[in-house]
Coordinates of C-alpha atoms in Angstrom, one line a residue:
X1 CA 3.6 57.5 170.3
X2 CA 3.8 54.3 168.3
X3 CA 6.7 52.1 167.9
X4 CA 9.0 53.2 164.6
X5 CA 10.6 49.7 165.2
X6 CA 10.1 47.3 162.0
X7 CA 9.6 43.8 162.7
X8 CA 12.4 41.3 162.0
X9 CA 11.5 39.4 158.8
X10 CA 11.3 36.0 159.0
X11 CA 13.8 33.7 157.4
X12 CA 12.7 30.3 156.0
X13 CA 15.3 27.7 155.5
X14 CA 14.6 25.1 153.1
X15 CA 16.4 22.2 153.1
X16 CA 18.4 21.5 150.3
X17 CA 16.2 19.4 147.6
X18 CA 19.1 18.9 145.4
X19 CA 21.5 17.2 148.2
X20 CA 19.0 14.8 150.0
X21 CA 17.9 13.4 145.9
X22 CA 22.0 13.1 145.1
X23 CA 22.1 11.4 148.8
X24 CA 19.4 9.1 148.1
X25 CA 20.6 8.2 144.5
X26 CA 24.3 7.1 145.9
X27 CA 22.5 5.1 148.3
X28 CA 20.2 3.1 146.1
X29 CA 23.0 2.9 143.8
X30 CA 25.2 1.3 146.5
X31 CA 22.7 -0.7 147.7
X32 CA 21.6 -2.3 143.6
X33 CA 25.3 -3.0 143.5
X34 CA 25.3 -4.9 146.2
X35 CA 22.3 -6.9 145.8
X36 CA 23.5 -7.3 142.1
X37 CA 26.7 -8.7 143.7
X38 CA 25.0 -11.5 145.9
X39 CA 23.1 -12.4 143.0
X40 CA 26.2 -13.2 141.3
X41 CA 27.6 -15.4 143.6
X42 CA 24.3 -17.2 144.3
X43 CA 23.6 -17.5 140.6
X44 CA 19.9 -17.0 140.3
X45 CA 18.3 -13.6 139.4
X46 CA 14.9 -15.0 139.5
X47 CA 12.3 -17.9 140.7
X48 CA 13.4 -20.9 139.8
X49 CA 11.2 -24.7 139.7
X50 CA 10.7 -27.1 137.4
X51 CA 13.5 -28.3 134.6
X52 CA 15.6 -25.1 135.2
X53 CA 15.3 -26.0 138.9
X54 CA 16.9 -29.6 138.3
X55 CA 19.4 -28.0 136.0
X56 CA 20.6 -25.7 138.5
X57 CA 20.9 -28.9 140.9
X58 CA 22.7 -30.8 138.5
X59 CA 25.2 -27.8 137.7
X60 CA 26.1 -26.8 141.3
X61 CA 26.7 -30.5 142.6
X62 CA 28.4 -31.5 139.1
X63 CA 31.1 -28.8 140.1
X64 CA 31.4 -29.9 143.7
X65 CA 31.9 -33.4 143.2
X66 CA 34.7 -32.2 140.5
X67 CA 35.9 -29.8 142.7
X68 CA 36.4 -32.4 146.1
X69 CA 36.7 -35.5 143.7
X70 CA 40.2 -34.8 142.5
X71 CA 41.4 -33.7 146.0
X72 CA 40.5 -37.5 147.5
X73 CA 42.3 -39.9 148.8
X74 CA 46.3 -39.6 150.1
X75 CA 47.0 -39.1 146.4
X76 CA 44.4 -36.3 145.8
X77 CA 45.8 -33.2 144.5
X78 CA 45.8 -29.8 146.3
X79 CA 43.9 -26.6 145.5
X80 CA 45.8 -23.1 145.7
X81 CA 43.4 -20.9 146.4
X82 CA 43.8 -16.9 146.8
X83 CA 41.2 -15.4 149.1
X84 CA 39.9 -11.9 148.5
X85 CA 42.6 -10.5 150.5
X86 CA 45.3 -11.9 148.4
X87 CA 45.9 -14.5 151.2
X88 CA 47.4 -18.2 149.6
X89 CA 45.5 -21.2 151.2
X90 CA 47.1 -24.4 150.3
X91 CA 45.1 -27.5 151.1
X92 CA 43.0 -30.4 150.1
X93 CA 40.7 -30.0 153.3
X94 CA 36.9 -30.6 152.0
X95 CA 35.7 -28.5 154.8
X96 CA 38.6 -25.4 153.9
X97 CA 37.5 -25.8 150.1
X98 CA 34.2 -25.8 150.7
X99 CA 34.6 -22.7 153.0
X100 CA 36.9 -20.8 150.8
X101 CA 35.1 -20.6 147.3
X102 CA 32.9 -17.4 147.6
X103 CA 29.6 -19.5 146.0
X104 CA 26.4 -18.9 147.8
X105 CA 23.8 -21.3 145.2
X106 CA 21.6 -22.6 147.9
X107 CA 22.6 -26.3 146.7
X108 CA 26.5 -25.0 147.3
X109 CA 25.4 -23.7 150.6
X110 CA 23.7 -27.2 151.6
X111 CA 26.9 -29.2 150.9
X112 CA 29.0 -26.8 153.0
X113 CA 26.8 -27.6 155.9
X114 CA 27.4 -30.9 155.4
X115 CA 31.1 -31.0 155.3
X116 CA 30.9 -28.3 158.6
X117 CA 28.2 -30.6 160.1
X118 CA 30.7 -33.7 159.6
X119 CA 33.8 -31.8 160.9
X120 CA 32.2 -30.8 163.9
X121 CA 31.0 -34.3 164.8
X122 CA 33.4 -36.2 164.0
X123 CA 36.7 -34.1 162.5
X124 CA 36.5 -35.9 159.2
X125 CA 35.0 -38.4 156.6
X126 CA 33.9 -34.6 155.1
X127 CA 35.0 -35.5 151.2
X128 CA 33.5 -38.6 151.5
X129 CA 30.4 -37.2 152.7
X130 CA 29.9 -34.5 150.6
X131 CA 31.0 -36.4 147.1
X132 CA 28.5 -39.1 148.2
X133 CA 25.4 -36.5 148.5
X134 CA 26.8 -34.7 145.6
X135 CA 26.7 -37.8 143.0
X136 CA 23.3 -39.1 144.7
X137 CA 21.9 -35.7 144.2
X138 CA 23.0 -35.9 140.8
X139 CA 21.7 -39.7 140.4
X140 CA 18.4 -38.6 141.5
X141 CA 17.8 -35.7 139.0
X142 CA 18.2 -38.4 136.1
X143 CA 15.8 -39.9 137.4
X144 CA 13.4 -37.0 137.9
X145 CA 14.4 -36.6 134.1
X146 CA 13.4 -39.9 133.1
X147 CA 10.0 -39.4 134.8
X148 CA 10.2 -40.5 138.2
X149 CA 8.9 -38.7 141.2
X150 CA 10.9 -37.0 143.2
X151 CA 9.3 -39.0 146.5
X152 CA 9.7 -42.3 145.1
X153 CA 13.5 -41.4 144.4
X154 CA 13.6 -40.3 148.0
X155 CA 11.7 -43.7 149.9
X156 CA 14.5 -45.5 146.8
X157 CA 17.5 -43.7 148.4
X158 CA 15.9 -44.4 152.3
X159 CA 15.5 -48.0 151.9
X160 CA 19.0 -48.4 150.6
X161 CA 20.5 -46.2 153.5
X162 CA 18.7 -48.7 155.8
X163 CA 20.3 -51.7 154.4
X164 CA 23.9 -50.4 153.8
X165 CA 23.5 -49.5 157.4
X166 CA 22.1 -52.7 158.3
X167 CA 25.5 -54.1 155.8
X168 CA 28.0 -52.3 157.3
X169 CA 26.6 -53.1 160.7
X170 CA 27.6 -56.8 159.8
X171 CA 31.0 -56.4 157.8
X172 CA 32.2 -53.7 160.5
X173 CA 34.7 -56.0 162.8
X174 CA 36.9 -54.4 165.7
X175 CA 40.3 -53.9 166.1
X176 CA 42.4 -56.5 167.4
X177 CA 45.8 -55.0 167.2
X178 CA 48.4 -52.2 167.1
X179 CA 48.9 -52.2 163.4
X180 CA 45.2 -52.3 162.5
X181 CA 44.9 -49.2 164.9
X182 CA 47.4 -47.6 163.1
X183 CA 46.6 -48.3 159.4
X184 CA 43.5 -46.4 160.4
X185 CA 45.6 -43.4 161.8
X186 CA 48.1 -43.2 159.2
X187 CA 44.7 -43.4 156.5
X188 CA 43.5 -40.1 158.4
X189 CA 47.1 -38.9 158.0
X190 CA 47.9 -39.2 154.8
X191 CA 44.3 -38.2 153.6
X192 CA 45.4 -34.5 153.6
X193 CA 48.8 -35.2 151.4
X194 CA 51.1 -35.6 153.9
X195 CA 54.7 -36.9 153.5
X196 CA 54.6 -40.7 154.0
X197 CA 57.5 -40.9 156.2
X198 CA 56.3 -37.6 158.0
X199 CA 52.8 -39.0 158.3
X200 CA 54.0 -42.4 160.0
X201 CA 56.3 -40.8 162.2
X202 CA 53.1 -38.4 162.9
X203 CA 50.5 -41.8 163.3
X204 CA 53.3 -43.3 165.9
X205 CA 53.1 -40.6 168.0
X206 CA 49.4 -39.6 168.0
X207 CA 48.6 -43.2 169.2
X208 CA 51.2 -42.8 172.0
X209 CA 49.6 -39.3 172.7
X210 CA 46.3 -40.2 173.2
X211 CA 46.5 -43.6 174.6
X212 CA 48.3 -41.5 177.4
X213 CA 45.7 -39.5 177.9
X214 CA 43.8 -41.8 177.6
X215 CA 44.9 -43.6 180.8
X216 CA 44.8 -40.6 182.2
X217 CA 41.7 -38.8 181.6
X218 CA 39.5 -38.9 184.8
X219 CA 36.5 -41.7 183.6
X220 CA 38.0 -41.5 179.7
X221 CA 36.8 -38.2 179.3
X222 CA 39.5 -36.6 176.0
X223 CA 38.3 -33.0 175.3
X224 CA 41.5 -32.9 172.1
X225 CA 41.1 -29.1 172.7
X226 CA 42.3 -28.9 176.1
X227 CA 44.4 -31.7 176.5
X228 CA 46.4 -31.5 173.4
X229 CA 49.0 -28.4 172.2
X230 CA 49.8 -28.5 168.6
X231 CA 52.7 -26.4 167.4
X232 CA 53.7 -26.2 163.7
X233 CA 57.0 -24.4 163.1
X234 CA 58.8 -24.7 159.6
X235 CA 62.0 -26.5 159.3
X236 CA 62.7 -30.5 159.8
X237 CA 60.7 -32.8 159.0
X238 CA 60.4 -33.9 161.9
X239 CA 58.1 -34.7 165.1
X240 CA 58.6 -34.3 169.1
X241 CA 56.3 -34.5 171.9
X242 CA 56.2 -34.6 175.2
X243 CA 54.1 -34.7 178.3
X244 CA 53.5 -31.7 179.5
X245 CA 53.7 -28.2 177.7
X246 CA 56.2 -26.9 174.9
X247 CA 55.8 -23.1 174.2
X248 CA 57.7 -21.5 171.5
X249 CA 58.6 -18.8 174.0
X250 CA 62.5 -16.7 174.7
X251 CA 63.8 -15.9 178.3
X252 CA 63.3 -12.4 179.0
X253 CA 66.8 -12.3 179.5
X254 CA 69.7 -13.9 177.5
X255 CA 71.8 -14.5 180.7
X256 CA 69.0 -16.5 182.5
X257 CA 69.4 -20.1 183.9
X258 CA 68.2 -22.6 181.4
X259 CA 67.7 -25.7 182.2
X260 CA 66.1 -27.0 186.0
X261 CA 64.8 -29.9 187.5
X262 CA 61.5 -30.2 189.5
X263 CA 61.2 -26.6 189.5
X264 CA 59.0 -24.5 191.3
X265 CA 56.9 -22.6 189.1
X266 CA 55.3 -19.0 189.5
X267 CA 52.2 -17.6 187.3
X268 CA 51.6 -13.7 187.2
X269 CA 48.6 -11.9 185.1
X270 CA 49.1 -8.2 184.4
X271 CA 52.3 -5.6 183.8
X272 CA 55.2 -5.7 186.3
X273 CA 56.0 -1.8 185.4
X274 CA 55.2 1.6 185.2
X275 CA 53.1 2.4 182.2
X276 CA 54.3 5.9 182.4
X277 CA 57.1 7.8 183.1
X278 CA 55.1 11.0 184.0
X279 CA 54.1 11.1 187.8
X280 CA 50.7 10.8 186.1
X281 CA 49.5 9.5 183.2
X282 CA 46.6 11.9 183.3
X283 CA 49.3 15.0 183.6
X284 CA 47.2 16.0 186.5
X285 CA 49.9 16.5 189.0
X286 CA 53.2 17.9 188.2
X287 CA 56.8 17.9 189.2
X288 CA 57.9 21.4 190.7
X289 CA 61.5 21.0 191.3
X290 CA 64.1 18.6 190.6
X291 CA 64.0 17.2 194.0
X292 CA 60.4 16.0 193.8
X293 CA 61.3 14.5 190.1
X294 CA 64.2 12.5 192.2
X295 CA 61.9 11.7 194.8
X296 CA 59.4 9.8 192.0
X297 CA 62.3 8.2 190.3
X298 CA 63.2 6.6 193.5
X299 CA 60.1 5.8 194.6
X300 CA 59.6 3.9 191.7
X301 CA 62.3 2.3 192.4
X302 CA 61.3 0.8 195.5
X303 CA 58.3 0.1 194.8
X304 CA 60.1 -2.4 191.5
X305 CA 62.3 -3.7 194.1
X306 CA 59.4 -4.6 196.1
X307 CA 57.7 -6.4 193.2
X308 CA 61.3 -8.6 192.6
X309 CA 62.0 -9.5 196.7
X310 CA 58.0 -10.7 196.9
X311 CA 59.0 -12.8 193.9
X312 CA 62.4 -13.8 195.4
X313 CA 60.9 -14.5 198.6
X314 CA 58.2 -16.5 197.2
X315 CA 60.9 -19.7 196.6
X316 CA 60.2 -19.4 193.0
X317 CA 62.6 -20.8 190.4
X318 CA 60.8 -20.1 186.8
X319 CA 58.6 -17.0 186.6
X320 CA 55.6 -16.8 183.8
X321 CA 54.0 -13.2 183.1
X322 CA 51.5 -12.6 181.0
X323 CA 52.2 -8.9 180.8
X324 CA 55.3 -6.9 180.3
X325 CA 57.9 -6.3 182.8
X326 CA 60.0 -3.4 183.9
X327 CA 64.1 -4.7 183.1
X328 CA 65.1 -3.6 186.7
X329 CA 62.9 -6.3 187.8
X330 CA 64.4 -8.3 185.3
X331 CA 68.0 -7.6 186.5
X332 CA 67.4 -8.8 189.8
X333 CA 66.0 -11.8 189.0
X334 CA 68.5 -12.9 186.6
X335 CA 71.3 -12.0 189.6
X336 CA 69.3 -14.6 191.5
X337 CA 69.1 -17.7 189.1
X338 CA 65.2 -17.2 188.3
X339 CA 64.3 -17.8 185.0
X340 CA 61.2 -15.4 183.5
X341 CA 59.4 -15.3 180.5
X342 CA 57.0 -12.4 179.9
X343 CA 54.2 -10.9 177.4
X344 CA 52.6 -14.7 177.0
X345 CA 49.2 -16.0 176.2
X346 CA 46.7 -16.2 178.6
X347 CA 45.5 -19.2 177.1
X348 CA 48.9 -20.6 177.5
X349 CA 49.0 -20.1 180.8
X350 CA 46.3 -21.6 181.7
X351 CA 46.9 -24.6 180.2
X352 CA 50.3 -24.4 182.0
X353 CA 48.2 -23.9 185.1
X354 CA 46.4 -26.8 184.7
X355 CA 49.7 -29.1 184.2
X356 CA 51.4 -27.6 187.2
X357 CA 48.5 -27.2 189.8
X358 CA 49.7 -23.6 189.7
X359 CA 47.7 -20.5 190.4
X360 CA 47.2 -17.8 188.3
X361 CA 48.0 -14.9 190.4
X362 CA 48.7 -11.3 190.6
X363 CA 51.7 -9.4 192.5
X364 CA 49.4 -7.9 195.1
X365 CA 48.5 -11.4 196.0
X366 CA 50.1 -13.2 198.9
X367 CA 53.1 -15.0 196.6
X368 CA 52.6 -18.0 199.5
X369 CA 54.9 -21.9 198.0
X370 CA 52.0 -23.7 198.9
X371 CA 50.7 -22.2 196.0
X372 CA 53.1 -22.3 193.6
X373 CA 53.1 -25.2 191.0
X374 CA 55.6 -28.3 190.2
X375 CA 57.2 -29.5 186.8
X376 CA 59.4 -32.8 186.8
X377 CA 62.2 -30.0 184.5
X378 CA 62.3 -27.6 182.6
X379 CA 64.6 -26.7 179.6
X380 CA 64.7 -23.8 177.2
X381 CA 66.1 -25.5 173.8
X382 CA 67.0 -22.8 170.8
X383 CA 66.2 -24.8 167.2
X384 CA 66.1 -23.4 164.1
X385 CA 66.9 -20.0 165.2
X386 CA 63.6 -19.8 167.4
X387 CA 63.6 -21.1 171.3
X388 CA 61.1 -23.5 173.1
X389 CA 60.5 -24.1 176.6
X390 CA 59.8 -28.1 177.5
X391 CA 57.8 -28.2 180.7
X392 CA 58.0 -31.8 181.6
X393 CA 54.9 -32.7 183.7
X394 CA 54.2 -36.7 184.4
X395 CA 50.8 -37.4 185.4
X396 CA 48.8 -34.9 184.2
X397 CA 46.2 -34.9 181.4
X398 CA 48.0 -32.5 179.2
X399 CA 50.5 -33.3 175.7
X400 CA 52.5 -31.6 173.7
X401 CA 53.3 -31.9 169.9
X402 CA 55.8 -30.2 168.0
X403 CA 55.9 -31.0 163.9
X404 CA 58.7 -29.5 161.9
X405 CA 58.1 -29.2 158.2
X406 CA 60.4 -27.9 155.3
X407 CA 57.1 -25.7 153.1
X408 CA 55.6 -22.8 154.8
X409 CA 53.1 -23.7 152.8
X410 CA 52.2 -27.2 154.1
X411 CA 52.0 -25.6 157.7
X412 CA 48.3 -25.5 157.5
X413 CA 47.7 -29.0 155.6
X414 CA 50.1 -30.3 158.6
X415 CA 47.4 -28.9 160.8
X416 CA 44.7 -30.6 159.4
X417 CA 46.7 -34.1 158.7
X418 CA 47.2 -33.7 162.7
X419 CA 43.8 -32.7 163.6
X420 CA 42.4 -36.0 161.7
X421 CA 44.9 -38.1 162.8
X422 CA 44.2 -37.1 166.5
X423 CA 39.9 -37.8 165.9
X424 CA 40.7 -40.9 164.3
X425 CA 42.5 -41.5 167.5
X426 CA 40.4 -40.9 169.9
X427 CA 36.9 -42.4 168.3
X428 CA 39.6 -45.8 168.1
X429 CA 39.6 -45.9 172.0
X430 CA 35.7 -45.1 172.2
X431 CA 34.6 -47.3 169.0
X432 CA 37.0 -50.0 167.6
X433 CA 35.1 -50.7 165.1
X434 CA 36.7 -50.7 161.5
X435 CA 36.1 -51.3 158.1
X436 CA 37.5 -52.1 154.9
X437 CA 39.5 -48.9 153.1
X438 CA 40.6 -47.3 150.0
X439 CA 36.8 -47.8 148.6
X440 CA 36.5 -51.6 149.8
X441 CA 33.6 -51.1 151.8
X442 CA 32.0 -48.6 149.4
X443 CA 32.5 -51.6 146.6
X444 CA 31.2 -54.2 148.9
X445 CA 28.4 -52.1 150.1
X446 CA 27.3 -51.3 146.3
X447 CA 27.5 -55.1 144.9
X448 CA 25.1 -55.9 147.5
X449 CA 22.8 -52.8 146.8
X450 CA 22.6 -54.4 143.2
X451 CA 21.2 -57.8 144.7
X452 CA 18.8 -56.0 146.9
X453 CA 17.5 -53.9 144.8
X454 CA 16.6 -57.6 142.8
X455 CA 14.1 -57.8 145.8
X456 CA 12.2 -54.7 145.2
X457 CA 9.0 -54.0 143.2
X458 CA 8.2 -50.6 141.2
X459 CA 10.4 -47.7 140.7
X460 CA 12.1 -47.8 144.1
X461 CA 14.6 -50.2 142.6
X462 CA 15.9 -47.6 140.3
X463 CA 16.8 -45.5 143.2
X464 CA 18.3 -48.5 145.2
X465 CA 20.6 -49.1 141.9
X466 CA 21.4 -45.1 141.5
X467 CA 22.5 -45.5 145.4
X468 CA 25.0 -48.7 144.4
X469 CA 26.4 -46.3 141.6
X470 CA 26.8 -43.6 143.8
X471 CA 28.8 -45.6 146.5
X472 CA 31.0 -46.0 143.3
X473 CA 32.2 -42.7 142.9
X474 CA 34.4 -42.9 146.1
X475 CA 36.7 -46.2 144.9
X476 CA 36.8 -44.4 140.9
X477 CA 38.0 -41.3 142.9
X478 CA 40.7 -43.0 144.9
X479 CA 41.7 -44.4 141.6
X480 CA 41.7 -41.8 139.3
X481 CA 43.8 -40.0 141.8
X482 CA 46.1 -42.8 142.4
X483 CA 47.1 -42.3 138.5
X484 CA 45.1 -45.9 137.9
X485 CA 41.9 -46.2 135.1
X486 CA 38.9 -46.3 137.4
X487 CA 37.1 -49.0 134.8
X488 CA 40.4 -51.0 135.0
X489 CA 40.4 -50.6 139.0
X490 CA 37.1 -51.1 139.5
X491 CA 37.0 -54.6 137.2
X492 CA 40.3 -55.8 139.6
X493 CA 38.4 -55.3 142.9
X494 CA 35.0 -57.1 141.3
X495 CA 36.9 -60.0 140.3
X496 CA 38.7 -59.9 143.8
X497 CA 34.7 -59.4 145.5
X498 CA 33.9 -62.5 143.4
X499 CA 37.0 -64.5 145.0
X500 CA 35.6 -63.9 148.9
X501 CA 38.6 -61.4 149.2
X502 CA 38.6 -57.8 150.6
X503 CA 40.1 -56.1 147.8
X504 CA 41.1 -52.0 148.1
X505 CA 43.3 -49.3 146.6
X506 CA 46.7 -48.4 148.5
X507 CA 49.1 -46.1 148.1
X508 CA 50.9 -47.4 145.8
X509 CA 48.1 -47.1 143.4
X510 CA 47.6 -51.0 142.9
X511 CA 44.8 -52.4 143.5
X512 CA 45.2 -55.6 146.7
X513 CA 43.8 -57.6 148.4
X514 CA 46.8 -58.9 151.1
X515 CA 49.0 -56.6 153.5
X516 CA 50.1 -53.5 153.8
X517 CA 45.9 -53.4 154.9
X518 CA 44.3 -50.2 154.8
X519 CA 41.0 -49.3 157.5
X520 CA 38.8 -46.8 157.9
X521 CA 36.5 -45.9 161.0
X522 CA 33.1 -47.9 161.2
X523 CA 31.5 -45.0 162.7
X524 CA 32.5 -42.4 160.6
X525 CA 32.1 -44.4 158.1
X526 CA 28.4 -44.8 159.3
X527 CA 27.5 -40.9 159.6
X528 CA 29.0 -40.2 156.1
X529 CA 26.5 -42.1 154.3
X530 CA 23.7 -40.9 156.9
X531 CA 24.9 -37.1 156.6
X532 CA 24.6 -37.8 152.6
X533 CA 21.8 -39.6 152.2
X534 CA 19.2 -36.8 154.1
X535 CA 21.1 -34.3 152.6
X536 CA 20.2 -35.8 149.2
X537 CA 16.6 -36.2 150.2
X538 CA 16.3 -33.0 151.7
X539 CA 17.4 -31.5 148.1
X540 CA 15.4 -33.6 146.1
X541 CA 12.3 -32.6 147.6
X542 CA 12.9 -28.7 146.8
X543 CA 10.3 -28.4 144.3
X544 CA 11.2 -23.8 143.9
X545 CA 14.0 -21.7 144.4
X546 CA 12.9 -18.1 145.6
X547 CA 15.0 -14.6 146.3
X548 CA 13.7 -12.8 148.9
X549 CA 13.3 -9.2 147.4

């Protein structure tokens, strides 16, 4: 008898045409804004070469020299800037400018390299760097205008890098004494618009800071990073340091001991509690009664009490903990005079565990003296409503500086005042070596550009001379900035050339040639004009700009 059963008809499922095309068209349309956006801030939509190429060269480093140029010098002005987050950056930093303007031209890209290249090697000379390649870049495109080839602009702009390195080589003389040293120090100071009396308070205590460390640095080795803790709080002004650590850190405890001499000293990674109240923190074993809820409580208990005798019994008098800790622990060790701090940074502590010669341990450990650490004192000071621990250390390869200032908004120029300040510092005690400031050497190196370029045959000269205008820019920037007319400044320190004198700009926007004297590292000095010059030449030679579809 044959099967009345009717086969199952088969379902096809087609996939939904009309949702994967909508899908795809959001996608594409997503990814055309996007591109559309990068093409914005790089500012090219298309090939570029020939005249619209040296236009767009002319255009982007026109605008960074105007950008960097007014911020130059100790009297250069700041830029506000407001990030895409809404966040308010406050500086005159070349580096920090550079960084924060959201431009990717590929001749706006090449200049920040420069000023990151510079910072990194040296921690500044960046402005002077990249407003050096900016105007020879714009120097050299006149040029090209005016019919000469881009590769006899570029041998023009070599030979006169080797003979204002050669010149500098010659005028560069060391420094003989304390205030030479620090007129170069306070120059990296005030370069990012620091208060003057600030900023020499700040120079006095750099040089003290590093020619410590300097002293005591196994074979001169100064790694700034790891020897140095900056703190900048607002309030003041005002500067302290001290060898050995300050940490702007509270007792865990208001009732602690706060002040002790030559205190032993005890490091602990990890949490000193329970990180749940639940006999579990997987709820994977329960309580069935109240007695065995009693019996966990005072287990706990013991075991916390444990924790705070091994730390009593260890002979330790100050207590660091990276982690948090349970306040039963904290009770007992306040009972007992020991002084704890808690919830710190690791990298903290490990700088305080390289001052100390203590070991980072954990509670499980054997809490044995022997390896415990030494301060000379310790005090917990409360200013400006906020508290600081000084752990005095003698000895040891590690400082501390604490800078007070009044804005909120100066906290991060302070930063970078310090931060040149300390490089200047530290190259003095490698390289002594210094030069004329406030655009003397520049001058003196562009006058004698002129003369050689006398020497030269063919079209190389015009590239020597474009060089000596170039080296201009930075002394008309100091003095534009300085509230001075540049072609008034720049005729005083010619006739002052002509007289055998070394004539500069200082502060108080005159231009001299006697004390207060004003210096500036030879040998950053040197890798500016390096840094700019193949930066120059590298651009020079682009002959085509092309987007990479």
């Amino acid at each position: 008898m044959a099967s009345k059963v009717k086969p199952a008809p088969q379902i096809s499922i087609k996939p939904n045409a009309t949702a994967g095309k909508l899908s795809q068209e959001v996608s594409d349309t997503a990814f055309n804004q996007l591109a559309e956006s990068i093409r914005k801030k790089i500012g090219i939509n298309e090939p570029v070469k020939g005249e619209e190429l040296i236009s767009h060269l002319e255009m982007a480093c026109g605008e960074v020299n105007r950008l960097l140029r007014s911020s130059f010098g100790p009297k250069g002005f700041d830029k506000l800037i407001i990030n895409p987050v809404n966040e308010i950056v406050v500086t005159s930093d070349g580096k920090t400018i550079l960084e924060e303007i959201d431009i990717l031209h590929p001749a706006v890209t090449t200049l920040k390299n420069l000023a990151k290249s510079m910072d990194k090697a040296c921690g500044d000379g960046t402005k002077t760097a990249v407003i050096l390649a900016a105007a020879l870049i714009a120097n050299g495109v006149k040029l090209i205008r005016n019919g000469v080839h881009p590769n006899t602009v570029v041998r023009g702009y070599r030979l006169a890098l080797y003979k204002a390195y050669e010149l500098l080589e010659y005028s560069c003389r060391p420094a003989k004494s304390y205030e030479e040293i620090y007129a170069v120090v306070l120059g990296a100071a005030l370069g990012k618009g620091m208060q003057p009396g600030l900023a020499k308070e700040l120079t006095h205590v750099v040089l003290r800071v590093v020619e410590r460390l300097n002293c005591l640095s196994p074979e001169g080795y100064l790694d700034l990073n790891e020897n140095i803790k900056i703190l900048q709080k607002s309030g003041g002004p005002e500067v302290d340091y001290l060898e050995g650590l300050i940490m702007d850190e509270s007792p865990a405890r208001p009732d602690m001991t706060r002040n002790f001499n030559k205190p032993s000293l005890l490091i602990l990674n990890y949490d000193l509690k329970f990180k749940s109240e639940y006999l579990s923190p997987k709820h994977d074993k329960i309580a069935r009664d109240l007695e065995a809820a009693y019996s966990f409580r005072d287990k706990q208990k013991d075991i916390l009490r444990g924790f705070a005798d091994k730390i009593i019994g260890s002979g330790a008098d100050v207590v660091f903990c990276e982690g948090n800790v349970d306040p039963r622990i904290e009770e007992v060790l306040a009972r007992k005079g020991i002084l704890l701090f808690k919830k710190l940074k690791l990298k903290d502590l490990e700088k305080l565990s390289k001052a100390t010669g203590t070991q980072i341990m954990v509670i499980s450990d054997e809490l044995a003296p022997e390896r415990l650490g030494r301060a000379d004192s310790l005090e917990v000071i409360k200013k400006c409503h906020e508290n600081f621990v000084f752990i005095r250390v003698q000895n040891q390869p590690i400082m501390s500086i604490l800078i007070w200032e009044p804005v909120k908004y100066n906290l991060r120029k302070v930063e970078e005042a310090v931060d040149d300040a300390l490089n200047s510092a530290a190259f003095l005690y490698r390289n002594k070596m210094i030069v004329t400031g406030g655009g003397g050497a520049e001058f003196d190196l562009s006058q004698m550009l002129r003369i050689y370029a006398l020497t030269l045959e063919g079209k190389e000269q015009l590239s020597v001379l474009e060089y000596a205008n170039a080296l201009e820019e930075i002394p008309k920037a100091l003095a534009r900035n300085a509230g001075m007319n540049a072609l008034d400044a720049m005729a005083e320190i010619a006739a002052s050339y002509s007289r055998g004198e070394e004539a500069r700009i200082d502060l108080s926007g005159k231009v001299r040639a006697d004390a207060p004297f004003v210096y500036d590292l030879a040998s950053i000095k040197k890798l500016a004009i390096v840094s700019a010059t193949e930066t120059a030449c590298s651009m020079l030679r682009v002959d085509e700009i092309r987007l990479k579809k």
